Amino acid sequence: MTEASSAVYFIGAGPGDPELITVKGMRLLQEADVVVYAGSLVQRAVLKFCRPGIEAHDSAMMDLDAIVDVMVNAAKAGRRCARLHTGDPGLYGALREQTSALEAAGISYEIVPGVSSAFASAAALKRELTVPGGTQTVIFTRLAGRTPVPVSEGLASLASHNATICVFLSAASIDDVVAGLSAGYPAGTPAAVVYKVTWEDERIIIGTLADISAKVKEAGITRHALVIVGAALGEGAGAASKLYDKAFSHGYRPL
């Protein structure tokens, strides 16, 4: 839906650091009359981009109906509403049930992407998630919890690809993560757990599939963390890209 006709904006706030919100997301916050933000995951410092006196709602203590009511009522009153999500709204954002409710109410909306913790974690680790001559695939997944995961998407099955794998929302079950991935990854596969990436209290745990569980438990990390496993995290992984090779031509740089 186009911005000109939208009344509600789902905005990715990024992983934590307020400066990682997009320019468009910041502008829409500045223009918003009402903001609904996930206070348990979004730094309140992001709200500094809002106008003074804005009507703000912390969705951490709200259920779906209450959140939708705020957005619908704002839109019907001709007020612009910003729904602020952590990271990117398209990943584990409980987005569809909100947009479906807006559609049912005849309310227009737009989704503004944000920086996922997966990419912020890669930056914090100073690594690429894909490497030439190595993996060209990245898998985003999670362990089953109160929200189930299809049997075909279990970690043991996904591990057969030996791709870079990012496991969200699962740090509290790090033993289960390791057990599942051990079905396909060697014990020496590089692994990292990044806690609250780009927040002031960010922590990075580096290890291998063999020892990452013990290190994470010793650090006391059980939430707000991303588990990344794959050969791409290793020192000197892969080969040099052909993109800038003198002997490699393409449409913008013929030989």
PDB file of C-alpha atoms in Angstrom:
ATOM      1  CA  MET A   1       0.000   0.000   0.000  1.00  0.00           C
ATOM      2  CA  THR A   2       1.306   3.441  -0.833  1.00  0.00           C
ATOM      3  CA  GLU A   3       2.411   5.894   1.796  1.00  0.00           C
ATOM      4  CA  ALA A   4       0.007   8.559   0.534  1.00  0.00           C
ATOM      5  CA  SER A   5      -3.009   6.408   1.426  1.00  0.00           C
ATOM      6  CA  SER A   6      -1.705   4.750   4.577  1.00  0.00           C
ATOM      7  CA  ALA A   7      -2.971   5.448   8.069  1.00  0.00           C
ATOM      8  CA  VAL A   8      -0.857   2.926  10.003  1.00  0.00           C
ATOM      9  CA  TYR A   9       2.853   2.279   9.562  1.00  0.00           C
ATOM     10  CA  PHE A  10       4.558  -0.879  10.781  1.00  0.00           C
ATOM     11  CA  ILE A  11       8.129   0.272  11.288  1.00  0.00           C
ATOM     12  CA  GLY A  12      11.180  -1.874  11.922  1.00  0.00           C
ATOM     13  CA  ALA A  13      13.092  -0.186  14.738  1.00  0.00           C
ATOM     14  CA  GLY A  14      16.223  -2.242  14.163  1.00  0.00           C
ATOM     15  CA  PRO A  15      18.041  -4.400  16.713  1.00  0.00           C
ATOM     16  CA  GLY A  16      18.558  -1.866  19.495  1.00  0.00           C
ATOM     17  CA  ASP A  17      20.775   1.090  18.675  1.00  0.00           C
ATOM     18  CA  PRO A  18      18.376   3.975  17.877  1.00  0.00           C
ATOM     19  CA  GLU A  19      20.682   5.116  15.080  1.00  0.00           C
ATOM     20  CA  LEU A  20      19.983   1.897  13.186  1.00  0.00           C
ATOM     21  CA  ILE A  21      16.383   2.784  12.408  1.00  0.00           C
ATOM     22  CA  THR A  22      16.000   3.691   8.735  1.00  0.00           C
ATOM     23  CA  VAL A  23      15.727   7.305   7.624  1.00  0.00           C
ATOM     24  CA  LYS A  24      12.167   6.616   6.484  1.00  0.00           C
ATOM     25  CA  GLY A  25      11.277   4.989   9.783  1.00  0.00           C
ATOM     26  CA  MET A  26      12.657   7.976  11.680  1.00  0.00           C
ATOM     27  CA  ARG A  27      10.703  10.411   9.511  1.00  0.00           C
ATOM     28  CA  LEU A  28       7.452   8.515  10.005  1.00  0.00           C
ATOM     29  CA  LEU A  29       7.983   8.533  13.770  1.00  0.00           C
ATOM     30  CA  GLN A  30       8.499  12.289  13.600  1.00  0.00           C
ATOM     31  CA  GLU A  31       5.197  12.648  11.746  1.00  0.00           C
ATOM     32  CA  ALA A  32       3.175  10.195  13.862  1.00  0.00           C
ATOM     33  CA  ASP A  33       0.371  11.244  16.191  1.00  0.00           C
ATOM     34  CA  VAL A  34       0.195   7.861  17.947  1.00  0.00           C
ATOM     35  CA  VAL A  35       2.893   5.249  18.475  1.00  0.00           C
ATOM     36  CA  VAL A  36       2.528   1.661  19.660  1.00  0.00           C
ATOM     37  CA  TYR A  37       5.918   0.163  20.515  1.00  0.00           C
ATOM     38  CA  ALA A  38       7.140  -3.156  21.866  1.00  0.00           C
ATOM     39  CA  GLY A  39       8.619  -1.855  25.110  1.00  0.00           C
ATOM     40  CA  SER A  40      10.144  -5.189  26.082  1.00  0.00           C
ATOM     41  CA  LEU A  41      12.270  -5.224  22.923  1.00  0.00           C
ATOM     42  CA  VAL A  42      12.519  -1.682  21.553  1.00  0.00           C
ATOM     43  CA  GLN A  43      14.751   0.817  23.332  1.00  0.00           C
ATOM     44  CA  ARG A  44      12.790   3.790  24.645  1.00  0.00           C
ATOM     45  CA  ALA A  45      15.549   5.950  23.185  1.00  0.00           C
ATOM     46  CA  VAL A  46      14.000   5.305  19.766  1.00  0.00           C
ATOM     47  CA  LEU A  47      11.024   7.370  20.914  1.00  0.00           C
ATOM     48  CA  LYS A  48      13.254  10.447  20.921  1.00  0.00           C
ATOM     49  CA  PHE A  49      12.393  10.751  17.242  1.00  0.00           C
ATOM     50  CA  CYS A  50       8.719  11.290  18.124  1.00  0.00           C
ATOM     51  CA  ARG A  51       7.201  14.711  18.670  1.00  0.00           C
ATOM     52  CA  PRO A  52       6.799  15.911  22.268  1.00  0.00           C
ATOM     53  CA  GLY A  53       3.496  14.890  23.792  1.00  0.00           C
ATOM     54  CA  ILE A  54       2.829  12.060  21.359  1.00  0.00           C
ATOM     55  CA  GLU A  55       0.291   9.450  22.479  1.00  0.00           C
ATOM     56  CA  ALA A  56       2.479   6.403  23.206  1.00  0.00           C
ATOM     57  CA  HIS A  57       1.386   2.856  24.057  1.00  0.00           C
ATOM     58  CA  ASP A  58       3.718   0.092  25.256  1.00  0.00           C
ATOM     59  CA  SER A  59       2.408  -3.101  23.649  1.00  0.00           C
ATOM     60  CA  ALA A  60       4.321  -5.372  26.051  1.00  0.00           C
ATOM     61  CA  MET A  61       1.301  -5.489  28.376  1.00  0.00           C
ATOM     62  CA  MET A  62      -1.356  -5.339  25.643  1.00  0.00           C
ATOM     63  CA  ASP A  63      -3.154  -8.161  23.844  1.00  0.00           C
ATOM     64  CA  LEU A  64      -3.914  -8.209  20.119  1.00  0.00           C
ATOM     65  CA  ASP A  65      -7.389  -6.704  20.452  1.00  0.00           C
ATOM     66  CA  ALA A  66      -6.089  -3.780  22.497  1.00  0.00           C
ATOM     67  CA  ILE A  67      -3.286  -3.096  20.020  1.00  0.00           C
ATOM     68  CA  VAL A  68      -5.642  -3.228  17.062  1.00  0.00           C
ATOM     69  CA  ASP A  69      -8.136  -0.945  18.822  1.00  0.00           C
ATOM     70  CA  VAL A  70      -5.480   1.738  19.268  1.00  0.00           C
ATOM     71  CA  MET A  71      -4.457   1.560  15.610  1.00  0.00           C
ATOM     72  CA  VAL A  72      -8.007   1.474  14.247  1.00  0.00           C
ATOM     73  CA  ASN A  73      -9.252   4.283  16.497  1.00  0.00           C
ATOM     74  CA  ALA A  74      -6.295   6.456  15.557  1.00  0.00           C
ATOM     75  CA  ALA A  75      -6.837   5.854  11.855  1.00  0.00           C
ATOM     76  CA  LYS A  76     -10.568   6.550  12.047  1.00  0.00           C
ATOM     77  CA  ALA A  77      -9.838   9.804  13.858  1.00  0.00           C
ATOM     78  CA  GLY A  78      -7.545  10.869  11.028  1.00  0.00           C
ATOM     79  CA  ARG A  79      -4.414  10.448  13.122  1.00  0.00           C
ATOM     80  CA  ARG A  80      -1.246   8.823  11.795  1.00  0.00           C
ATOM     81  CA  CYS A  81      -0.226   5.747  13.804  1.00  0.00           C
ATOM     82  CA  ALA A  82       3.240   4.193  13.969  1.00  0.00           C
ATOM     83  CA  ARG A  83       3.445   0.560  15.080  1.00  0.00           C
ATOM     84  CA  LEU A  84       7.060   0.097  16.109  1.00  0.00           C
ATOM     85  CA  HIS A  85       8.505  -3.417  15.944  1.00  0.00           C
ATOM     86  CA  THR A  86      11.938  -4.653  16.957  1.00  0.00           C
ATOM     87  CA  GLY A  87      14.333  -5.624  14.164  1.00  0.00           C
ATOM     88  CA  ASP A  88      12.451  -6.174  10.924  1.00  0.00           C
ATOM     89  CA  PRO A  89       8.669  -6.628  11.139  1.00  0.00           C
ATOM     90  CA  GLY A  90       8.815  -9.499   8.656  1.00  0.00           C
ATOM     91  CA  LEU A  91      10.745 -11.832  10.972  1.00  0.00           C
ATOM     92  CA  TYR A  92       8.924 -13.280  13.996  1.00  0.00           C
ATOM     93  CA  GLY A  93       6.967 -10.048  14.277  1.00  0.00           C
ATOM     94  CA  ALA A  94       3.423 -11.411  14.795  1.00  0.00           C
ATOM     95  CA  LEU A  95       2.626  -9.153  11.883  1.00  0.00           C
ATOM     96  CA  ARG A  96      -0.031 -11.001   9.940  1.00  0.00           C
ATOM     97  CA  GLU A  97      -2.694 -11.036  12.637  1.00  0.00           C
ATOM     98  CA  GLN A  98      -2.347  -7.267  13.017  1.00  0.00           C
ATOM     99  CA  THR A  99      -2.507  -6.491   9.310  1.00  0.00           C
ATOM    100  CA  SER A 100      -5.445  -8.881   8.848  1.00  0.00           C
ATOM    101  CA  ALA A 101      -7.376  -7.002  11.529  1.00  0.00           C
ATOM    102  CA  LEU A 102      -6.624  -3.681   9.848  1.00  0.00           C
ATOM    103  CA  GLU A 103      -7.738  -5.042   6.488  1.00  0.00           C
ATOM    104  CA  ALA A 104     -10.979  -6.283   8.046  1.00  0.00           C
ATOM    105  CA  ALA A 105     -11.561  -2.785   9.432  1.00  0.00           C
ATOM    106  CA  GLY A 106     -10.799  -1.145   6.091  1.00  0.00           C
ATOM    107  CA  ILE A 107      -7.665   0.566   7.419  1.00  0.00           C
ATOM    108  CA  SER A 108      -4.750   1.121   5.044  1.00  0.00           C
ATOM    109  CA  TYR A 109      -1.212   0.394   6.203  1.00  0.00           C
ATOM    110  CA  GLU A 110       2.392   0.240   5.067  1.00  0.00           C
ATOM    111  CA  ILE A 111       5.278  -1.928   6.254  1.00  0.00           C
ATOM    112  CA  VAL A 112       8.669  -0.236   6.576  1.00  0.00           C
ATOM    113  CA  PRO A 113      11.576  -2.694   6.837  1.00  0.00           C
ATOM    114  CA  GLY A 114      14.216  -2.553   9.545  1.00  0.00           C
ATOM    115  CA  VAL A 115      17.626  -4.012  10.344  1.00  0.00           C
ATOM    116  CA  SER A 116      17.287  -7.568  11.640  1.00  0.00           C
ATOM    117  CA  SER A 117      19.372  -8.738  14.587  1.00  0.00           C
ATOM    118  CA  ALA A 118      20.773 -11.375  12.213  1.00  0.00           C
ATOM    119  CA  PHE A 119      22.529  -8.761  10.113  1.00  0.00           C
ATOM    120  CA  ALA A 120      23.467  -6.641  13.110  1.00  0.00           C
ATOM    121  CA  SER A 121      25.020  -9.748  14.664  1.00  0.00           C
ATOM    122  CA  ALA A 122      27.016 -10.461  11.506  1.00  0.00           C
ATOM    123  CA  ALA A 123      28.319  -6.898  11.685  1.00  0.00           C
ATOM    124  CA  ALA A 124      29.175  -7.260  15.380  1.00  0.00           C
ATOM    125  CA  LEU A 125      31.043 -10.476  14.594  1.00  0.00           C
ATOM    126  CA  LYS A 126      32.756  -8.798  11.619  1.00  0.00           C
ATOM    127  CA  ARG A 127      31.685 -11.678   9.423  1.00  0.00           C
ATOM    128  CA  GLU A 128      29.676 -12.335   6.275  1.00  0.00           C
ATOM    129  CA  LEU A 129      26.896 -14.893   6.539  1.00  0.00           C
ATOM    130  CA  THR A 130      27.656 -16.084   3.002  1.00  0.00           C
ATOM    131  CA  VAL A 131      31.155 -16.590   1.605  1.00  0.00           C
ATOM    132  CA  PRO A 132      32.409 -17.352  -1.915  1.00  0.00           C
ATOM    133  CA  GLY A 133      33.617 -20.924  -2.183  1.00  0.00           C
ATOM    134  CA  GLY A 134      31.689 -21.731   0.981  1.00  0.00           C
ATOM    135  CA  THR A 135      28.057 -21.438   1.932  1.00  0.00           C
ATOM    136  CA  GLN A 136      25.746 -19.362  -0.234  1.00  0.00           C
ATOM    137  CA  THR A 137      22.701 -20.043   1.905  1.00  0.00           C
ATOM    138  CA  VAL A 138      21.416 -18.599   5.173  1.00  0.00           C
ATOM    139  CA  ILE A 139      18.635 -20.251   7.170  1.00  0.00           C
ATOM    140  CA  PHE A 140      16.505 -18.328   9.677  1.00  0.00           C
ATOM    141  CA  THR A 141      14.673 -20.568  12.120  1.00  0.00           C
ATOM    142  CA  ARG A 142      13.726 -21.171  15.739  1.00  0.00           C
ATOM    143  CA  LEU A 143      13.066 -24.040  18.096  1.00  0.00           C
ATOM    144  CA  ALA A 144       9.505 -25.098  18.727  1.00  0.00           C
ATOM    145  CA  GLY A 145       8.017 -23.596  21.861  1.00  0.00           C
ATOM    146  CA  ARG A 146       4.485 -22.464  22.490  1.00  0.00           C
ATOM    147  CA  THR A 147       4.543 -21.752  18.761  1.00  0.00           C
ATOM    148  CA  PRO A 148       5.167 -25.067  16.967  1.00  0.00           C
ATOM    149  CA  VAL A 149       7.628 -25.630  14.125  1.00  0.00           C
ATOM    150  CA  PRO A 150       6.812 -27.989  11.230  1.00  0.00           C
ATOM    151  CA  VAL A 151       8.500 -31.387  11.590  1.00  0.00           C
ATOM    152  CA  SER A 152      10.243 -30.894   8.246  1.00  0.00           C
ATOM    153  CA  GLU A 153      11.853 -27.728   9.627  1.00  0.00           C
ATOM    154  CA  GLY A 154      13.423 -29.302  12.701  1.00  0.00           C
ATOM    155  CA  LEU A 155      17.056 -28.417  13.323  1.00  0.00           C
ATOM    156  CA  ALA A 156      18.269 -31.939  12.536  1.00  0.00           C
ATOM    157  CA  SER A 157      16.670 -31.683   9.097  1.00  0.00           C
ATOM    158  CA  LEU A 158      17.952 -28.174   8.415  1.00  0.00           C
ATOM    159  CA  ALA A 159      21.434 -29.156   9.570  1.00  0.00           C
ATOM    160  CA  SER A 160      21.800 -31.423   6.543  1.00  0.00           C
ATOM    161  CA  HIS A 161      22.326 -28.319   4.377  1.00  0.00           C
ATOM    162  CA  ASN A 162      25.443 -27.230   6.296  1.00  0.00           C
ATOM    163  CA  ALA A 163      24.457 -23.633   5.550  1.00  0.00           C
ATOM    164  CA  THR A 164      24.872 -20.682   7.882  1.00  0.00           C
ATOM    165  CA  ILE A 165      21.990 -21.009  10.322  1.00  0.00           C
ATOM    166  CA  CYS A 166      20.565 -18.292  12.556  1.00  0.00           C
ATOM    167  CA  VAL A 167      18.422 -19.629  15.389  1.00  0.00           C
ATOM    168  CA  PHE A 168      16.145 -17.014  16.907  1.00  0.00           C
ATOM    169  CA  LEU A 169      14.312 -17.084  20.242  1.00  0.00           C
ATOM    170  CA  SER A 170      16.054 -20.238  21.434  1.00  0.00           C
ATOM    171  CA  ALA A 171      18.978 -19.305  23.698  1.00  0.00           C
ATOM    172  CA  ALA A 172      17.218 -20.731  26.754  1.00  0.00           C
ATOM    173  CA  SER A 173      17.281 -24.134  25.037  1.00  0.00           C
ATOM    174  CA  ILE A 174      20.874 -24.004  23.818  1.00  0.00           C
ATOM    175  CA  ASP A 175      21.381 -27.715  24.579  1.00  0.00           C
ATOM    176  CA  ASP A 176      18.502 -28.566  22.245  1.00  0.00           C
ATOM    177  CA  VAL A 177      19.907 -26.260  19.576  1.00  0.00           C
ATOM    178  CA  VAL A 178      23.276 -27.996  19.744  1.00  0.00           C
ATOM    179  CA  ALA A 179      21.719 -31.461  19.775  1.00  0.00           C
ATOM    180  CA  GLY A 180      19.658 -30.708  16.686  1.00  0.00           C
ATOM    181  CA  LEU A 181      22.454 -29.117  14.703  1.00  0.00           C
ATOM    182  CA  SER A 182      24.906 -31.877  15.631  1.00  0.00           C
ATOM    183  CA  ALA A 183      22.968 -34.142  13.280  1.00  0.00           C
ATOM    184  CA  GLY A 184      24.604 -32.368  10.351  1.00  0.00           C
ATOM    185  CA  TYR A 185      27.372 -30.041  11.518  1.00  0.00           C
ATOM    186  CA  PRO A 186      30.788 -31.247  12.744  1.00  0.00           C
ATOM    187  CA  ALA A 187      31.551 -30.550  16.397  1.00  0.00           C
ATOM    188  CA  GLY A 188      34.224 -28.046  15.397  1.00  0.00           C
ATOM    189  CA  THR A 189      31.846 -25.845  13.388  1.00  0.00           C
ATOM    190  CA  PRO A 190      32.185 -22.198  14.449  1.00  0.00           C
ATOM    191  CA  ALA A 191      29.312 -20.919  16.571  1.00  0.00           C
ATOM    192  CA  ALA A 192      28.396 -17.610  18.157  1.00  0.00           C
ATOM    193  CA  VAL A 193      25.690 -16.327  20.450  1.00  0.00           C
ATOM    194  CA  VAL A 194      25.061 -12.590  20.331  1.00  0.00           C
ATOM    195  CA  TYR A 195      23.107 -11.133  23.246  1.00  0.00           C
ATOM    196  CA  LYS A 196      21.238  -7.824  22.813  1.00  0.00           C
ATOM    197  CA  VAL A 197      23.207  -6.865  19.741  1.00  0.00           C
ATOM    198  CA  THR A 198      23.872  -3.097  19.457  1.00  0.00           C
ATOM    199  CA  TRP A 199      22.475  -2.440  22.965  1.00  0.00           C
ATOM    200  CA  GLU A 200      24.745  -0.930  25.605  1.00  0.00           C
ATOM    201  CA  ASP A 201      25.040  -4.316  27.337  1.00  0.00           C
ATOM    202  CA  GLU A 202      25.692  -6.344  24.183  1.00  0.00           C
ATOM    203  CA  ARG A 203      27.653  -9.554  24.760  1.00  0.00           C
ATOM    204  CA  ILE A 204      29.222 -11.899  22.216  1.00  0.00           C
ATOM    205  CA  ILE A 205      30.033 -15.519  22.992  1.00  0.00           C
ATOM    206  CA  ILE A 206      32.345 -17.252  20.510  1.00  0.00           C
ATOM    207  CA  GLY A 207      32.943 -20.979  20.342  1.00  0.00           C
ATOM    208  CA  THR A 208      32.212 -24.108  18.389  1.00  0.00           C
ATOM    209  CA  LEU A 209      29.240 -26.404  18.288  1.00  0.00           C
ATOM    210  CA  ALA A 210      31.093 -28.555  20.820  1.00  0.00           C
ATOM    211  CA  ASP A 211      31.494 -25.909  23.516  1.00  0.00           C
ATOM    212  CA  ILE A 212      29.020 -23.100  22.803  1.00  0.00           C
ATOM    213  CA  SER A 213      26.360 -24.523  25.116  1.00  0.00           C
ATOM    214  CA  ALA A 214      28.653 -24.547  28.141  1.00  0.00           C
ATOM    215  CA  LYS A 215      29.872 -21.034  27.382  1.00  0.00           C
ATOM    216  CA  VAL A 216      26.351 -19.660  27.014  1.00  0.00           C
ATOM    217  CA  LYS A 217      25.185 -21.246  30.256  1.00  0.00           C
ATOM    218  CA  GLU A 218      28.260 -19.958  32.074  1.00  0.00           C
ATOM    219  CA  ALA A 219      27.425 -16.456  30.820  1.00  0.00           C
ATOM    220  CA  GLY A 220      23.844 -16.825  32.055  1.00  0.00           C
ATOM    221  CA  ILE A 221      22.306 -15.935  28.697  1.00  0.00           C
ATOM    222  CA  THR A 222      18.765 -17.250  28.267  1.00  0.00           C
ATOM    223  CA  ARG A 223      16.970 -14.634  26.162  1.00  0.00           C
ATOM    224  CA  HIS A 224      17.390 -11.683  23.803  1.00  0.00           C
ATOM    225  CA  ALA A 225      20.100 -13.617  21.963  1.00  0.00           C
ATOM    226  CA  LEU A 226      20.694 -15.019  18.490  1.00  0.00           C
ATOM    227  CA  VAL A 227      22.542 -18.287  17.890  1.00  0.00           C
ATOM    228  CA  ILE A 228      24.573 -18.411  14.663  1.00  0.00           C
ATOM    229  CA  VAL A 229      26.349 -21.550  13.482  1.00  0.00           C
ATOM    230  CA  GLY A 230      28.257 -22.192  10.285  1.00  0.00           C
ATOM    231  CA  ALA A 231      31.640 -22.429   8.621  1.00  0.00           C
ATOM    232  CA  ALA A 232      31.238 -18.859   7.342  1.00  0.00           C
ATOM    233  CA  LEU A 233      32.029 -17.612  10.861  1.00  0.00           C
ATOM    234  CA  GLY A 234      35.490 -19.156  10.780  1.00  0.00           C
ATOM    235  CA  GLU A 235      38.721 -17.245  10.229  1.00  0.00           C
ATOM    236  CA  GLY A 236      39.596 -17.117   6.534  1.00  0.00           C
ATOM    237  CA  ALA A 237      36.441 -18.967   5.516  1.00  0.00           C
ATOM    238  CA  GLY A 238      35.755 -19.367   1.805  1.00  0.00           C
ATOM    239  CA  ALA A 239      37.599 -17.872  -1.142  1.00  0.00           C
ATOM    240  CA  ALA A 240      37.996 -14.388  -2.569  1.00  0.00           C
ATOM    241  CA  SER A 241      34.963 -13.088  -4.442  1.00  0.00           C
ATOM    242  CA  LYS A 242      35.232 -12.861  -8.220  1.00  0.00           C
ATOM    243  CA  LEU A 243      33.315  -9.593  -8.150  1.00  0.00           C
ATOM    244  CA  TYR A 244      36.468  -7.475  -7.923  1.00  0.00           C
ATOM    245  CA  ASP A 245      38.874  -9.922  -9.574  1.00  0.00           C
ATOM    246  CA  LYS A 246      40.799  -8.233 -12.399  1.00  0.00           C
ATOM    247  CA  ALA A 247      40.181 -11.265 -14.607  1.00  0.00           C
ATOM    248  CA  PHE A 248      36.413 -11.225 -14.016  1.00  0.00           C
ATOM    249  CA  SER A 249      34.258  -9.063 -16.254  1.00  0.00           C
ATOM    250  CA  HIS A 250      30.653  -7.996 -15.906  1.00  0.00           C
ATOM    251  CA  GLY A 251      28.275  -5.445 -17.397  1.00  0.00           C
ATOM    252  CA  TYR A 252      29.838  -2.525 -15.543  1.00  0.00           C
ATOM    253  CA  ARG A 253      33.476  -3.600 -15.906  1.00  0.00           C
ATOM    254  CA  PRO A 254      34.251  -5.310 -19.203  1.00  0.00           C
ATOM    255  CA  LEU A 255      37.721  -6.722 -19.737  1.00  0.00           C
TER     256      LEU A 255
END
